Coordinates of C-alpha atoms in Angstrom, one line a residue:
X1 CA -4.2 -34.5 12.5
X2 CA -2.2 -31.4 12.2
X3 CA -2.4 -28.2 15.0
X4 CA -3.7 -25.5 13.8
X5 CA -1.6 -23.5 16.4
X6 CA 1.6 -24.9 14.9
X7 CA 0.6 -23.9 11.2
X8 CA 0.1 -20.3 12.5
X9 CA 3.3 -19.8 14.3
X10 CA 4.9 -21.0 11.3
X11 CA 2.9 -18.5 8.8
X12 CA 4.1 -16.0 10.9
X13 CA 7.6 -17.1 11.0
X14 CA 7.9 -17.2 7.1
X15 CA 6.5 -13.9 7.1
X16 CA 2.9 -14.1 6.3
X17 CA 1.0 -11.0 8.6
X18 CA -1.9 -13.0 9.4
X19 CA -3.4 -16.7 8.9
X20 CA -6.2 -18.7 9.4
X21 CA -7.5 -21.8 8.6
X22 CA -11.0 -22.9 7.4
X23 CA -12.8 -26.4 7.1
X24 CA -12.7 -27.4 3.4
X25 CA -16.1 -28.1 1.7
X26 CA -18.6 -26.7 -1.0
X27 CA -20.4 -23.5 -0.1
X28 CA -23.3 -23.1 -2.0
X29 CA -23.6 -19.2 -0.1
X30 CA -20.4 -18.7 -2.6
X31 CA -21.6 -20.2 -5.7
X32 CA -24.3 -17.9 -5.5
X33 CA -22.8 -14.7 -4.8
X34 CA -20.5 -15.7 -8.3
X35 CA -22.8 -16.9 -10.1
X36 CA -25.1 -13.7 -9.8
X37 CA -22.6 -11.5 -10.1
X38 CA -21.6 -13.3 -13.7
X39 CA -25.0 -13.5 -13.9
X40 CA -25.1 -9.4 -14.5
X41 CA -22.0 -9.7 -16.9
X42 CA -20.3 -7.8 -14.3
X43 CA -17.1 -10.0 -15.1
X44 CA -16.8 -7.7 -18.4
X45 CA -14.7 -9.6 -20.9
X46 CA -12.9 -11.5 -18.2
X47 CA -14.3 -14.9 -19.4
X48 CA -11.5 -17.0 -17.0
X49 CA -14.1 -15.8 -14.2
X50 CA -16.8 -17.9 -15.7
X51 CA -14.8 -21.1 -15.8
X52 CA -14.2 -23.1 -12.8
X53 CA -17.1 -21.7 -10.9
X54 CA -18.0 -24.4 -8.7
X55 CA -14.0 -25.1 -7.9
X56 CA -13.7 -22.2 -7.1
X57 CA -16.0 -22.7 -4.0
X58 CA -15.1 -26.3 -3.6
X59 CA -11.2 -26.7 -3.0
X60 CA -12.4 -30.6 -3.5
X61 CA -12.5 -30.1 -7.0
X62 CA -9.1 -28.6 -6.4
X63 CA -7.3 -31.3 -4.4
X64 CA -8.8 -34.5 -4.1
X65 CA -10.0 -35.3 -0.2
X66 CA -9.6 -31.6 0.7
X67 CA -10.3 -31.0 4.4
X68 CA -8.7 -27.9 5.3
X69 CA -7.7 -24.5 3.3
X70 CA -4.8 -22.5 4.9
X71 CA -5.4 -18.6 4.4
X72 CA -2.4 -16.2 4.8
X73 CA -2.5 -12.4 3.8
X74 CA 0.1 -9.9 3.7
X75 CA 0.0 -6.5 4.1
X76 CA 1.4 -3.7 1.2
X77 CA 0.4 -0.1 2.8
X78 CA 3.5 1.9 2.1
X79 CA 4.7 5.2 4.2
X80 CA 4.8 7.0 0.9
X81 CA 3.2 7.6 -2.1
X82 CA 4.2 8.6 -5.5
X83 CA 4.4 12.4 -5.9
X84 CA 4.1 12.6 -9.8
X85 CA 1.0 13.3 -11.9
X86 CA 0.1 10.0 -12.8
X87 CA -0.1 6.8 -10.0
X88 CA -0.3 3.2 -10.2
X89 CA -1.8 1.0 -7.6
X90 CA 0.0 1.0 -3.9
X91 CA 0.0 -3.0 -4.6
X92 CA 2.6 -2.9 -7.5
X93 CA 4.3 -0.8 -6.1
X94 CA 6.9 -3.7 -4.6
X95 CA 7.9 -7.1 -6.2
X96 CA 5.1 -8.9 -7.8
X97 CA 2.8 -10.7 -5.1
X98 CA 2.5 -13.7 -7.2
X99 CA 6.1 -14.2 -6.7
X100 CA 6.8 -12.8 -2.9
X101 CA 3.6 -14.7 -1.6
X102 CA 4.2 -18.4 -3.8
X103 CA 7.8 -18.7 -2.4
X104 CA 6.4 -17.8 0.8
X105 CA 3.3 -20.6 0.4
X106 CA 6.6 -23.3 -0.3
X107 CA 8.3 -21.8 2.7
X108 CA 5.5 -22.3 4.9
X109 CA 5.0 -26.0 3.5
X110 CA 8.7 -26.9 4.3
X111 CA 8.3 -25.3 7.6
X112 CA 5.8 -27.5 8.3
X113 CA 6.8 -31.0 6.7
X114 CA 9.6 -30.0 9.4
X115 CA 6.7 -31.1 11.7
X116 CA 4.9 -33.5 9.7
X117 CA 7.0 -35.3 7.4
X118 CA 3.9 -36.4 5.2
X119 CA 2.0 -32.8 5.0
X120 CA 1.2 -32.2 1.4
X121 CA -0.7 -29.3 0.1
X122 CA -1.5 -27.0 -3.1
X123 CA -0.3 -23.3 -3.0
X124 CA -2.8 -21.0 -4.5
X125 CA -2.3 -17.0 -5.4
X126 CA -4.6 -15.8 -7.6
X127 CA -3.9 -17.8 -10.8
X128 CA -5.5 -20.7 -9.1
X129 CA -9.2 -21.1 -9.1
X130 CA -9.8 -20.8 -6.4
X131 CA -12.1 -17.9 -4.7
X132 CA -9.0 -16.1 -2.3
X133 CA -11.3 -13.1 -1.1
X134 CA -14.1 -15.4 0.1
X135 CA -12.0 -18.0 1.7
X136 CA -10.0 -15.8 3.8
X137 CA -13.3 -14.6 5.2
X138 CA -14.6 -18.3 5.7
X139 CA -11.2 -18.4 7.7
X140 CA -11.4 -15.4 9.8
X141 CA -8.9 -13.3 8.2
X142 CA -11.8 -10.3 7.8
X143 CA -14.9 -9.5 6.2
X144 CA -15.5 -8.7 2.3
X145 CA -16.7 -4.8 2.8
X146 CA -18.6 -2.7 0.4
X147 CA -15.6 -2.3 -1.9
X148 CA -15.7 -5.9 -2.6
X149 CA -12.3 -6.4 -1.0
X150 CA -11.5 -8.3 1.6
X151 CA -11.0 -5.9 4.9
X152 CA -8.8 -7.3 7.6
X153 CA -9.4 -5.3 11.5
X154 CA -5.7 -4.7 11.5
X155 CA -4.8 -3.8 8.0
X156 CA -7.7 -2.7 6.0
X157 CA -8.1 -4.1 2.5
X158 CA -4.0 -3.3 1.7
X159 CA -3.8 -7.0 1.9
X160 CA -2.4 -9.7 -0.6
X161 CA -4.0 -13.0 -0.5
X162 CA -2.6 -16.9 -0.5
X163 CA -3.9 -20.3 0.1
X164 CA -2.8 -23.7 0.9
X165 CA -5.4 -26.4 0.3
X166 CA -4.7 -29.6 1.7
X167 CA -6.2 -33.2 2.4
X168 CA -4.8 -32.8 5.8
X169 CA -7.0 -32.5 8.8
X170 CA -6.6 -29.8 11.4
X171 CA -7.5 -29.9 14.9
X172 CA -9.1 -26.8 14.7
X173 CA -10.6 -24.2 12.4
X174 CA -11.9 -20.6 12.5
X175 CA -15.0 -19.4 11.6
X176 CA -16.0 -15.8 9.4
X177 CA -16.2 -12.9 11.7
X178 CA -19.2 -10.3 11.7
X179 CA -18.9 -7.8 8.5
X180 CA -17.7 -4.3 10.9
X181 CA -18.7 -1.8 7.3
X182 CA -21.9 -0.6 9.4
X183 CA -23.8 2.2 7.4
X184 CA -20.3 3.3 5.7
X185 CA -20.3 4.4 2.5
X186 CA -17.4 6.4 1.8
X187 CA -15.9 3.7 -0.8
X188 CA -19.1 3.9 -2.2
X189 CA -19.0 7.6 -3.1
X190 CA -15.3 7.4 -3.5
X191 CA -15.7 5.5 -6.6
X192 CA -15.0 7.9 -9.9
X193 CA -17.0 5.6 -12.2
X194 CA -19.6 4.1 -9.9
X195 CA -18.6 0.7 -10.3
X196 CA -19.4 -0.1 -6.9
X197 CA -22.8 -0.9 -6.0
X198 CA -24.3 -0.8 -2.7
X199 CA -25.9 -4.2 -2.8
X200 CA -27.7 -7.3 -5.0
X201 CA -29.9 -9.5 -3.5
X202 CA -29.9 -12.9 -3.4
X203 CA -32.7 -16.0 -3.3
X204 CA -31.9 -16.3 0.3
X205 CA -32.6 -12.6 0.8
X206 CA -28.9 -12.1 2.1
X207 CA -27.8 -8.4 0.4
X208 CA -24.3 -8.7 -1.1
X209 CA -22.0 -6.1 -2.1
X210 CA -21.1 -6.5 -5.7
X211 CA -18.3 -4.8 -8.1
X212 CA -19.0 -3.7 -12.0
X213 CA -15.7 -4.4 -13.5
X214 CA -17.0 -2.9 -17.0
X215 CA -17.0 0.5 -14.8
X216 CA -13.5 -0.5 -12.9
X217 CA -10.3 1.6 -13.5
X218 CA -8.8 -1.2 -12.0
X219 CA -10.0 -3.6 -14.6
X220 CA -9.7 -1.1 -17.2
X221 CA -6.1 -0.2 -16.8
X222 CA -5.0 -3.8 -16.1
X223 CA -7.4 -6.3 -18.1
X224 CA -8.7 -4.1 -21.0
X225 CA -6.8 -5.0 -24.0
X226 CA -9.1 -2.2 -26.1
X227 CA -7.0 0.0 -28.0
X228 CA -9.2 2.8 -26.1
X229 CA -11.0 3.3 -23.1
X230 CA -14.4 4.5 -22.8
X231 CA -14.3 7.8 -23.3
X232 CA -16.5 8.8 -20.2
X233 CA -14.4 6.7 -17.7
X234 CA -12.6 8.8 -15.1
X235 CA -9.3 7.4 -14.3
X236 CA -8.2 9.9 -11.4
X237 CA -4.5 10.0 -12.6
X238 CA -4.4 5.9 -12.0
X239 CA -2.6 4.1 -15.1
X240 CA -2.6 0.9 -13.6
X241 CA -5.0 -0.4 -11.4
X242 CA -7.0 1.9 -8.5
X243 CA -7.2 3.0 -5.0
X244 CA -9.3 5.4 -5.2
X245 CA -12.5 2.9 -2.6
X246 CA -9.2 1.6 -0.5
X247 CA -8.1 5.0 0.2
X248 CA -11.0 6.6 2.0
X249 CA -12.0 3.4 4.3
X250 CA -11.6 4.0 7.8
X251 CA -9.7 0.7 8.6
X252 CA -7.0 1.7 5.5
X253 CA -6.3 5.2 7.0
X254 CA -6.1 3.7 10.7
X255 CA -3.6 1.0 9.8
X256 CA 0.4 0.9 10.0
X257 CA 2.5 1.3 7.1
X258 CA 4.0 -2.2 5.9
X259 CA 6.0 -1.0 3.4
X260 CA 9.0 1.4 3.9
X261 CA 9.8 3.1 0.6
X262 CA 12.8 4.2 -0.6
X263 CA 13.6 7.5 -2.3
X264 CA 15.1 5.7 -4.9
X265 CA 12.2 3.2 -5.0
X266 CA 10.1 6.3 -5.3
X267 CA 11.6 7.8 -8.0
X268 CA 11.9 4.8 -10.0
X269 CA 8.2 4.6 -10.1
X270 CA 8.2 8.1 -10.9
X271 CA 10.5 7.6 -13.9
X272 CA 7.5 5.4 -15.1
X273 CA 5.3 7.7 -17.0
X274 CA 8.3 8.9 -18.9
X275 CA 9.5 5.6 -20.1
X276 CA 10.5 4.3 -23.6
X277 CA 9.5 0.6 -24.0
X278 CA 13.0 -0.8 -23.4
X279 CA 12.6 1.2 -19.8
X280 CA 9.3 -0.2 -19.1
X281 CA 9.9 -3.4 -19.7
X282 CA 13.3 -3.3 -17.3
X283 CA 11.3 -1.5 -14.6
X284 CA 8.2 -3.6 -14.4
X285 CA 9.8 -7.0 -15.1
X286 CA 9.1 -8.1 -11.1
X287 CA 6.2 -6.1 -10.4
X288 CA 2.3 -6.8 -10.9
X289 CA 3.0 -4.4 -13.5
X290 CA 4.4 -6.5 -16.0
X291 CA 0.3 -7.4 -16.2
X292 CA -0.1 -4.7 -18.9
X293 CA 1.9 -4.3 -21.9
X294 CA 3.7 -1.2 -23.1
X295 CA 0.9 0.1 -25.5
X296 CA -1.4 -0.2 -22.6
X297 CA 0.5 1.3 -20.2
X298 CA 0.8 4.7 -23.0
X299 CA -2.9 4.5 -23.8
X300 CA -3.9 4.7 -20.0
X301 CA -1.5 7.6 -19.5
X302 CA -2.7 9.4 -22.7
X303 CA -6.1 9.3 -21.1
X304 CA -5.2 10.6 -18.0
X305 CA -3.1 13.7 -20.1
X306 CA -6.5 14.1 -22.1
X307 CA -9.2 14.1 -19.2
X308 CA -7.3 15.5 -16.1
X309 CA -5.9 18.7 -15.7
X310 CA -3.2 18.9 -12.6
X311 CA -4.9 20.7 -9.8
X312 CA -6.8 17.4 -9.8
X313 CA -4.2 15.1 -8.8
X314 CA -3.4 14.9 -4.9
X315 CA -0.4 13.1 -3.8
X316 CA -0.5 12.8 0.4
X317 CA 1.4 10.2 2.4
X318 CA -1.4 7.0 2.9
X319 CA -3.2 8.1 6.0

C-alpha cells in the first residue's frame, strides 16, 4: 500500500499545481453522462469519442487490477494576452501540454519508484481513453461547471489535465467536492454560438451540463477538417480553439497568473496570423497548435477577416 500523502508531495515537487487521487472502478454516473451526450450527436464528427466508452469510465479496462487513478492538473493563465486582431487559445499559447505534462507523469513515477521500488503505473494526457475532466472531479481536484470544463477553487478552468492509473493501492483517497457554479450563468451567455447548454437530464433525474461541439469554435478551429466553416458561426477573432465561457467565470478572473509571458513570446504569437507555411510550421512545432494544419489555420483566419470588423476585438490582460 502506497501513501497517498507521499504521492502528493511528490506531484508537487515535479511540478504538478494540484493532485488527488481517486479509488479506481466503473462508474455507471459517467457512462451515462457520455453516452447521452453521444447520444445527441453532440460529439459532431469526432467519432474517437464514441469508441472506448466504457474504458473511458473504467480505468480497469485500462490497466488490468486498477485500484487507484492519480489526477494532477496544471495551471496555464498567463499575465498577458495577445494584442493582435486575431487570438488563439491561452492554452497553446506555451509548449504543447501533451509534452510538458507526459514528461512530468514519468517524473512523478520515478519520483515515486524512489519510494516504492515496484510502483508501476499508465500515464494518461488526453490521447488515452480515458475520461480526464470526470476523474479529476471523482478525485477532488474541482467540479465540472456549466462550461463543461473542469473548474478547480484555486485556478478556475485554466487547467491542463493528467493521470496515472495504477494497480497499486493507496491508503487513502479523495472524494468529489460540491459543484460551487450556483445560479451562474455568465459562460452560458458568454458563448457566441450557443454551444453550451444549460442542462440534459438524465434517467436518474440528475441535470448535467452538456457541450454542442457542432456549435464549438473550439472544435471548429481545431477538429473541423471542412474546407469551410459554417457560415453563421461566430468565431470572436479566435483561430484556434476559444476562451470566450473561460474568460467571464468568476473563479478564472479571481485566479493568479501561471504563466509569465515574454515580449518576445508575445510577439511571436503575434507574427502568427501573418505567417507563410514554412513559418507556421517552425512556430507551432511544440505547441497544441501543431493540432491544425496550415490550410486550417488560413481558412479560420479568413473567416475571422470576413465576419469581424476590428472595433470587435478586445485584447485586456486576463483578469
Amino acid at each position: 500500500m502506497i501513501s497517498s500523502e507521499f504521492i502528493k508531495q511528490q506531484a508537487l515537487k515535479v511540478g504538478f499545481d494540484i493532485c488527488g487521487i481517486a479509488r479506481a472502478g466503473s462508474m455507471p454516473q459517467m457512462l451515462d453522462r457520455l453516452n447521452l451526450w453521444l447520444s445527441k450527436g453532440y460529439h459532431a464528427d469526432m467519432e474517437y469519442m464514441a469508441q472506448h466508452v466504457e474504458m473511458r469510465c473504467n480505468p480497469g479496462l485500462l490497466v488490468e487490477n486498477a485500484r487507484s487513478v492519480i489526477c494532477v492538473a496544471v495551471g496555464y493563465k498567463p499575465d498577458r494576452t495577445m494584442n493582435g486582431p486575431i487570438k488563439i487559445a491561452q492554452y497553446a499559447y506555451q509548449q504543447d501540454y501533451h509534452e510538458t505534462i507526459k514528461a512530468k507523469l514519468f517524473a512523478l513515477i520515478a519520483a515515486i519508484k524512489e519510494e516504492y521500488p515496484d510502483f508501476e503505473a499508465k500515464p494518461c494526457v488526453d490521447t488515452v481513453p480515458i475520461s480526464d475532466k470526470l476523474w479529476a472531479a471523482q478525485a477532488g481536484l474541482g467540479w465540472i461547471g456549466r462550461n463543461t470544463l473542469l473548474v478547480t477553487p484555486s485556478m478556475g478552468s485554466y487547467v491542463n489535465l493528467g493521470e496515472l492509473v495504477t494497480a497499486e493501492e493507496c491508503d487513502s483517497y479523495d472524494h468529489p467536492i460540491e459543484n460551487r457554479c450556483g445560479e451562474c450563468q455568465k459562460c452560458i451567455v458568454a458563448c457566441p454560438n450557443q454551444a453550451l447548454l444549460v442542462g440534459e437530464t438524465l434517467e436518474n433525474g440528475q441535470r448535467i451540463p452538456l457541450l454542442n461541439a457542432c456549435r464549438c469554435n473550439a472544435y471548429n478551429t481545431i477538429e473541423n477538417r471542412s474546407e469551410n466553416l459554417t457560415e453563421s458561426l461566430n468565431l470572436q477573432g479566435y483561430a484556434f480553439g476559444c476562451d470566450c465561457c473561460q474568460r467571464v467565470c468568476p473563479y478564472n478572473q479571481q485566479s493568479l497568473p501561471k504563466i509569465m509571458m515574454t515580449d518576445s513570446e508575445l510577439q511571436q504569437l503575434e507574427r502568427l496570423p501573418n505567417a507563410d507555411a514554412s513559418t507556421f510550421r517552425k512556430i507551432v512545432k511544440h505547441r497544441a497548435l501543431n493540432r491544425i494544419k496550415y490550410g486550417q489555420w488560413v481558412r479560420n483566419i479568413d473567416k475571422i477577416k470576413k465576419t469581424l470588423s476590428e472595433d470587435q476585438y478586445s485584447f485586456k490582460k486576463p483578469l
